[in-house]
Amino acid sequence: MRRGTDLPASTDEAAPAACPFHQQRGIVPTEAFDRWLDTDLRCSAGKREFQLGRYIVAHVRNGYQFLEALETFREGVDTHSKTGYMAIVPSEPGDFTDSVGELRRLGEIMVEAGFADSAGALINSQTIAIPFEVKCPVTGQMTIYEFFPVAFCRHAAVVADPLYDPSLSTPFLAINTTSDAFAFGMLVKDLCQRHFHCEPYEVKDRVDFERLLHKCANAWQNMSANTIQGYNKVSAVPERAVHLSPDRQGWIAPHNDPVFAEMTKEPHSHEMPVIYAQRLCEKWTAALFDGASYSPGRDGQSGGWSVSFAELGLADPSTP
């Protein structure tokens, strides 16, 4: 597949007598995936990672196949060659009548993979954090970065669906696993190699290092703002749109990021990179120049906090 993504026809290990139609049922053709990537993916950071070939994309029909591809992804994270893993669960548009059925199917995959005890509980606002101990792209130290799977589905794009949320919609069923902190660290690594021709932890001058981080944090903030503004434009319902706060320090969504899925839609406010990326930059600087210990925690995906529709100047859709 172009841009370096991995989109196998199927990860099924078919028996000799297996029905070939069943093997291919619900598989997303490369051409259709590319169209979505080119025209409908509005996440600036995600699009950048796809273009750099740092995404693994795999069709998975069960938890075992999810884990197989996850291990390949972990190896890519370890070598700093991958930052994202999209597991596509084969299905046809008519297989489900609403988002609930689709999300439950995705939840079953995670239960089979051992990341949850119940699909019903998982899709009711639970968060999965998958820890990878890898070499930090900025400090060079072995560090635990947490990666968060989030469910995406077709009916999230259907206005009449009770869980309408276009920012969590894809024209196929998918589980997207990323770490904002690690991806931001990779951006620092990229720009450092471009400007200083070395790894970030090899920059000896603190002023140069801090200037690099400032440039990267601004770029990450702008990418996030572009993403939010892009998804804001496609929502047909103001209450289900994502919004950038007036001071650009926060963003509001009709969901709590990075929970796996939710059965109700309520507005939540989250930190923008101007807040969490700055925190990461301070941690990296302290680790390299002050000898401080470093842990990214959940910076970038620490979860949101509930806000009211009144605070947002919107009508509560549940009020007659």
Coordinates of N, CA and C in Angstrom, one line a residue, residues 76-231:
G76 N 7.6 -2.2 16.2 CA 7.8 -1.0 15.4 C 8.0 0.2 16.3
V77 N 7.2 0.3 17.4 CA 7.4 1.4 18.3 C 8.8 1.3 19.0
D78 N 9.2 0.1 19.3 CA 10.5 -0.1 19.9 C 11.7 0.4 19.0
T79 N 11.5 0.3 17.7 CA 12.5 0.7 16.7 C 12.3 2.2 16.2
H80 N 11.2 2.8 16.8 CA 10.8 4.1 16.4 C 10.4 4.2 14.9
S81 N 9.9 3.1 14.4 CA 9.4 3.1 13.0 C 7.9 3.1 12.9
K82 N 7.2 3.0 14.0 CA 5.7 3.0 14.0 C 5.2 3.8 15.2
T83 N 4.1 4.5 14.9 CA 3.5 5.3 16.0 C 2.0 5.0 16.2
G84 N 1.4 4.3 15.2 CA 0.0 4.1 15.3 C -0.4 2.7 14.7
Y85 N -1.5 2.1 15.3 CA -2.0 0.8 14.9 C -3.5 0.9 14.7
M86 N -3.9 0.7 13.5 CA -5.4 0.7 13.2 C -5.8 -0.8 12.8
A87 N -6.6 -1.3 13.7 CA -7.1 -2.7 13.5 C -8.5 -2.5 12.8
I88 N -8.7 -3.0 11.6 CA -9.9 -3.0 10.9 C -10.6 -4.3 11.1
V89 N -11.9 -4.2 11.6 CA -12.7 -5.4 11.9 C -13.6 -5.6 10.7
P90 N -13.4 -6.6 9.8 CA -14.2 -6.8 8.6 C -15.7 -6.8 8.9
S91 N -16.4 -6.1 8.1 CA -17.9 -6.1 8.3 C -18.5 -5.5 7.0
E92 N -19.8 -5.7 6.8 CA -20.5 -5.1 5.7 C -21.4 -4.0 6.3
P93 N -21.7 -3.0 5.5 CA -22.6 -1.9 6.0 C -23.9 -2.3 6.6
G94 N -24.5 -3.4 6.1 CA -25.8 -3.9 6.6 C -25.7 -4.8 7.8
D95 N -24.5 -5.1 8.3 CA -24.4 -6.0 9.4 C -24.9 -5.5 10.8
F96 N -25.0 -4.2 10.9 CA -25.4 -3.6 12.2 C -26.4 -2.4 11.9
T97 N -27.3 -2.2 12.8 CA -28.4 -1.2 12.6 C -28.0 0.1 13.3
D98 N -27.0 0.1 14.2 CA -26.7 1.3 14.9 C -25.3 1.2 15.5
S99 N -24.9 2.3 16.1 CA -23.5 2.4 16.7 C -23.3 1.4 17.8
V100 N -24.4 1.1 18.6 CA -24.3 0.2 19.8 C -23.8 -1.2 19.3
G101 N -24.4 -1.7 18.3 CA -24.1 -3.0 17.8 C -22.6 -3.0 17.3
E102 N -22.3 -2.0 16.6 CA -20.9 -1.9 16.1 C -19.9 -1.8 17.2
L103 N -20.1 -1.0 18.2 CA -19.2 -0.8 19.3 C -19.1 -2.1 20.1
R104 N -20.2 -2.8 20.3 CA -20.2 -4.0 21.0 C -19.3 -5.0 20.3
R105 N -19.4 -5.1 18.9 CA -18.5 -6.0 18.2 C -17.1 -5.7 18.4
L106 N -16.7 -4.4 18.4 CA -15.3 -4.0 18.6 C -14.9 -4.3 20.1
G107 N -15.9 -4.1 21.0 CA -15.6 -4.5 22.4 C -15.3 -5.9 22.6
E108 N -16.0 -6.8 21.8 CA -15.8 -8.2 21.9 C -14.3 -8.6 21.5
I109 N -13.8 -7.9 20.5 CA -12.4 -8.1 20.1 C -11.5 -7.9 21.3
M110 N -11.7 -6.8 22.0 CA -10.8 -6.4 23.1 C -11.0 -7.4 24.3
V111 N -12.2 -7.9 24.5 CA -12.4 -8.9 25.5 C -11.6 -10.2 25.1
E112 N -11.7 -10.6 23.9 CA -11.0 -11.8 23.4 C -9.5 -11.6 23.5
A113 N -9.0 -10.3 23.4 CA -7.6 -10.1 23.4 C -7.1 -10.0 24.9
G114 N -8.0 -10.0 25.8 CA -7.7 -10.0 27.2 C -7.6 -8.6 27.9
F115 N -8.0 -7.6 27.2 CA -7.9 -6.2 27.7 C -9.2 -5.7 28.4
A116 N -10.2 -6.5 28.4 CA -11.5 -6.2 29.1 C -12.2 -7.4 29.5
D117 N -13.0 -7.3 30.6 CA -13.8 -8.5 31.1 C -15.1 -8.6 30.4
S118 N -15.7 -7.5 30.0 CA -17.0 -7.4 29.4 C -17.1 -6.4 28.3
A119 N -17.6 -6.8 27.2 CA -17.8 -5.8 26.1 C -18.8 -4.7 26.4
G120 N -19.8 -5.1 27.1 CA -20.8 -4.1 27.5 C -20.3 -3.1 28.5
A121 N -19.5 -3.5 29.4 CA -18.9 -2.6 30.4 C -17.8 -1.7 29.7
L122 N -17.0 -2.3 28.8 CA -16.0 -1.6 28.1 C -16.5 -0.4 27.3
I123 N -17.6 -0.7 26.6 CA -18.1 0.4 25.7 C -19.0 1.4 26.5
N124 N -19.1 1.2 27.8 CA -19.8 2.2 28.6 C -18.8 3.0 29.4
S125 N -17.8 3.6 28.6 CA -16.9 4.6 29.2 C -15.7 4.1 29.9
Q126 N -15.3 2.9 29.5 CA -14.0 2.4 30.1 C -12.8 2.7 29.2
T127 N -11.7 2.9 29.8 CA -10.4 3.2 29.1 C -9.5 2.0 29.2
I128 N -8.8 1.7 28.1 CA -7.8 0.7 28.0 C -6.4 1.4 27.8
A129 N -5.5 1.1 28.7 CA -4.1 1.7 28.5 C -3.1 0.5 28.3
I130 N -2.5 0.4 27.2 CA -1.5 -0.6 26.9 C -0.1 -0.1 27.1
P131 N 0.6 -0.5 28.1 CA 2.0 0.0 28.3 C 3.0 -0.7 27.5
F132 N 3.9 0.1 26.8 CA 5.0 -0.3 26.1 C 6.3 0.3 26.7
E133 N 7.2 -0.6 27.2 CA 8.5 0.0 27.6 C 9.5 0.1 26.5
V134 N 9.8 1.3 26.0 CA 10.6 1.5 24.9 C 11.6 2.6 25.1
K135 N 12.5 2.7 24.2 CA 13.5 3.8 24.3 C 12.8 5.1 23.9
C136 N 12.8 6.1 24.8 CA 12.2 7.4 24.6 C 12.9 8.1 23.4
P137 N 12.1 8.5 22.4 CA 12.7 9.2 21.2 C 13.4 10.5 21.6
V138 N 13.1 11.0 22.7 CA 13.7 12.3 23.1 C 14.8 12.2 24.1
T139 N 14.6 11.4 25.1 CA 15.6 11.3 26.2 C 16.6 10.1 25.9
G140 N 16.2 9.2 25.1 CA 17.0 8.0 24.9 C 16.9 7.0 26.1
Q141 N 16.1 7.3 27.1 CA 16.0 6.4 28.3 C 14.9 5.4 28.1
M142 N 15.0 4.2 28.7 CA 13.9 3.3 28.6 C 12.7 3.9 29.4
T143 N 11.6 3.9 28.8 CA 10.4 4.7 29.3 C 9.1 3.9 29.0
I144 N 8.2 3.9 29.9 CA 6.9 3.3 29.7 C 5.9 4.4 29.1
Y145 N 5.6 4.1 27.8 CA 4.5 4.9 27.2 C 3.3 4.1 27.1
E146 N 2.1 4.7 27.4 CA 0.9 4.0 27.3 C 0.2 4.4 26.0
F147 N -0.4 3.3 25.4 CA -1.1 3.4 24.1 C -2.5 3.1 24.4
F148 N -3.4 3.9 23.8 CA -4.9 3.8 24.1 C -5.7 3.4 22.8
P149 N -6.4 2.3 22.9 CA -7.3 1.9 21.8 C -8.6 2.7 21.9
V150 N -9.1 3.2 20.8 CA -10.3 3.9 20.7 C -11.1 3.3 19.5
A151 N -12.4 3.1 19.8 CA -13.3 2.5 18.8 C -13.8 3.6 17.8
F152 N -13.9 3.2 16.5 CA -14.4 4.0 15.4 C -15.4 3.1 14.7
C153 N -16.5 3.8 14.2 CA -17.5 3.0 13.5 C -18.3 3.8 12.5
R154 N -19.1 3.0 11.6 CA -19.8 3.7 10.5 C -20.9 4.6 11.0
H155 N -21.7 4.0 12.0 CA -23.0 4.7 12.4 C -22.7 6.0 13.1
A156 N -21.4 6.2 13.6 CA -21.1 7.5 14.2 C -21.2 8.7 13.3
A157 N -21.3 8.4 12.0 CA -21.5 9.4 11.0 C -23.0 9.6 10.6
V158 N -23.9 8.8 11.2 CA -25.3 8.9 10.8 C -26.0 9.8 11.8
V159 N -26.5 10.9 11.3 CA -27.1 12.0 12.2 C -28.2 11.4 13.0
A160 N -29.0 10.5 12.5 CA -30.1 10.0 13.3 C -29.7 9.0 14.4
D161 N -28.5 8.6 14.4 CA -28.0 7.6 15.4 C -27.8 8.3 16.7
P162 N -28.3 7.7 17.8 CA -28.2 8.4 19.1 C -26.7 8.7 19.5
L163 N -25.8 7.9 19.0 CA -24.4 8.1 19.3 C -23.6 8.9 18.2
Y164 N -24.4 9.6 17.4 CA -23.8 10.4 16.3 C -22.6 11.2 16.8
D165 N -21.4 11.0 16.2 CA -20.2 11.7 16.6 C -19.2 11.6 15.5
P166 N -19.3 12.5 14.5 CA -18.5 12.3 13.3 C -17.0 12.3 13.5
S167 N -16.5 12.8 14.6 CA -15.1 12.8 14.9 C -14.6 11.4 15.3
L168 N -15.6 10.5 15.6 CA -15.3 9.1 15.9 C -15.8 8.1 14.8
S169 N -16.0 8.6 13.6 CA -16.6 7.8 12.5 C -15.5 7.5 11.5
T170 N -15.7 6.3 11.0 CA -14.9 5.8 9.8 C -15.9 4.9 9.0
P171 N -15.6 4.8 7.7 CA -16.5 4.0 6.8 C -16.3 2.5 7.0
F172 N -15.7 2.1 8.1 CA -15.5 0.7 8.4 C -15.4 0.6 9.9
L173 N -15.4 -0.6 10.5 CA -15.2 -0.7 11.9 C -13.7 -0.8 12.2
A174 N -13.3 0.0 13.2 CA -11.8 0.1 13.5 C -11.5 0.3 14.9
I175 N -10.4 -0.1 15.4 CA -9.8 0.2 16.7 C -8.5 0.9 16.4
N176 N -8.4 2.1 16.8 CA -7.2 2.9 16.6 C -6.4 3.1 17.9
T177 N -5.2 2.6 17.9 CA -4.3 2.6 19.1 C -3.1 3.5 18.9
T178 N -3.1 4.6 19.8 CA -2.0 5.6 19.7 C -1.6 6.0 21.0
S179 N -0.5 6.8 21.1 CA 0.0 7.5 22.3 C 0.4 8.9 21.8
D180 N -0.4 9.9 22.3 CA -0.1 11.3 21.9 C 1.3 11.7 22.4
A181 N 1.7 11.2 23.6 CA 3.0 11.6 24.1 C 4.1 11.0 23.3
F182 N 4.0 9.7 22.9 CA 5.0 9.1 22.1 C 5.1 9.8 20.7
A183 N 3.9 10.0 20.1 CA 3.9 10.6 18.8 C 4.5 12.0 18.8
F184 N 4.3 12.8 19.9 CA 4.9 14.1 20.0 C 6.4 13.9 20.1
G185 N 6.8 12.9 20.9 CA 8.3 12.7 21.0 C 8.9 12.4 19.7
M186 N 8.2 11.7 18.8 CA 8.7 11.3 17.5 C 8.8 12.6 16.6
L187 N 7.9 13.5 16.8 CA 8.0 14.8 16.1 C 9.2 15.5 16.5
V188 N 9.5 15.5 17.8 CA 10.8 16.2 18.3 C 12.0 15.5 17.6
K189 N 12.0 14.2 17.6 CA 13.1 13.4 17.0 C 13.2 13.8 15.5
D190 N 12.1 13.8 14.8 CA 12.1 14.2 13.4 C 12.8 15.6 13.1
L191 N 12.3 16.6 13.9 CA 12.8 17.9 13.7 C 14.2 18.1 14.1
C192 N 14.6 17.3 15.2 CA 16.0 17.4 15.6 C 16.9 16.8 14.6
Q193 N 16.5 15.7 14.0 CA 17.4 15.1 13.0 C 17.5 16.0 11.8
R194 N 16.4 16.8 11.5 CA 16.4 17.7 10.3 C 17.3 18.9 10.6
H195 N 17.2 19.4 11.8 CA 17.9 20.7 12.1 C 19.3 20.5 12.6
F196 N 19.5 19.5 13.5 CA 20.8 19.3 14.2 C 21.5 18.0 13.7
H197 N 20.8 17.2 12.9 CA 21.4 16.0 12.3 C 21.9 15.0 13.5
C198 N 21.1 15.0 14.5 CA 21.4 14.1 15.6 C 20.1 13.7 16.4
E199 N 20.3 12.9 17.4 CA 19.1 12.5 18.2 C 18.9 13.7 19.2
P200 N 17.7 13.9 19.7 CA 17.4 14.9 20.7 C 18.3 14.9 21.9
Y201 N 18.6 13.6 22.4 CA 19.4 13.5 23.6 C 20.9 13.7 23.3
E202 N 21.2 14.0 22.1 CA 22.6 14.3 21.7 C 22.9 15.8 21.6
V203 N 21.8 16.6 21.7 CA 22.0 18.0 21.7 C 22.6 18.5 23.0
K204 N 23.7 19.1 23.0 CA 24.4 19.4 24.2 C 24.0 20.8 24.8
D205 N 23.6 21.7 24.0 CA 23.3 23.0 24.5 C 21.8 23.1 24.9
R206 N 21.6 23.5 26.2 CA 20.3 23.5 26.7 C 19.4 24.5 26.0
V207 N 20.0 25.7 25.6 CA 19.2 26.7 24.9 C 18.7 26.2 23.6
D208 N 19.6 25.5 22.8 CA 19.2 24.9 21.5 C 18.1 23.9 21.7
F209 N 18.3 23.1 22.8 CA 17.3 22.0 23.0 C 15.9 22.6 23.3
E210 N 15.9 23.6 24.2 CA 14.6 24.3 24.5 C 14.0 25.0 23.4
R211 N 14.9 25.6 22.5 CA 14.3 26.2 21.3 C 13.7 25.2 20.4
L212 N 14.3 24.0 20.3 CA 13.8 22.9 19.5 C 12.4 22.5 20.0
L213 N 12.3 22.3 21.3 CA 11.1 21.9 21.9 C 10.0 22.9 21.7
H214 N 10.3 24.2 21.8 CA 9.4 25.2 21.6 C 8.8 25.2 20.2
K215 N 9.7 25.0 19.3 CA 9.2 24.9 17.9 C 8.3 23.7 17.7
C216 N 8.6 22.6 18.3 CA 7.8 21.4 18.1 C 6.5 21.5 18.8
A217 N 6.5 22.1 20.0 CA 5.2 22.3 20.7 C 4.3 23.2 19.9
N218 N 4.8 24.2 19.3 CA 4.0 25.1 18.5 C 3.4 24.4 17.3
A219 N 4.2 23.5 16.6 CA 3.8 22.7 15.5 C 2.7 21.8 15.9
W220 N 2.8 21.1 17.1 CA 1.9 20.2 17.6 C 0.6 20.8 18.0
Q221 N 0.7 22.0 18.5 CA -0.5 22.8 18.9 C -1.3 23.2 17.6
N222 N -0.6 23.6 16.6 CA -1.2 24.0 15.3 C -1.9 22.8 14.6
M223 N -1.2 21.7 14.6 CA -1.8 20.5 14.1 C -3.1 20.1 14.8
S224 N -3.1 20.2 16.1 CA -4.3 19.8 16.9 C -5.4 20.8 16.6
A225 N -5.1 22.1 16.5 CA -6.1 23.1 16.2 C -6.7 22.9 14.8
N226 N -5.9 22.5 13.9 CA -6.4 22.2 12.5 C -7.3 21.0 12.5
T227 N -6.9 20.0 13.3 CA -7.8 18.8 13.4 C -9.1 19.2 14.0
I228 N -9.2 19.9 15.0 CA -10.4 20.2 15.7 C -11.3 21.1 14.8
Q229 N -10.7 22.1 14.1 CA -11.5 22.9 13.2 C -12.0 22.1 12.0
G230 N -11.2 21.2 11.6 CA -11.7 20.3 10.5 C -12.9 19.5 10.8
Y231 N -12.8 18.8 12.0 CA -14.0 18.0 12.4 C -15.2 18.9 12.8

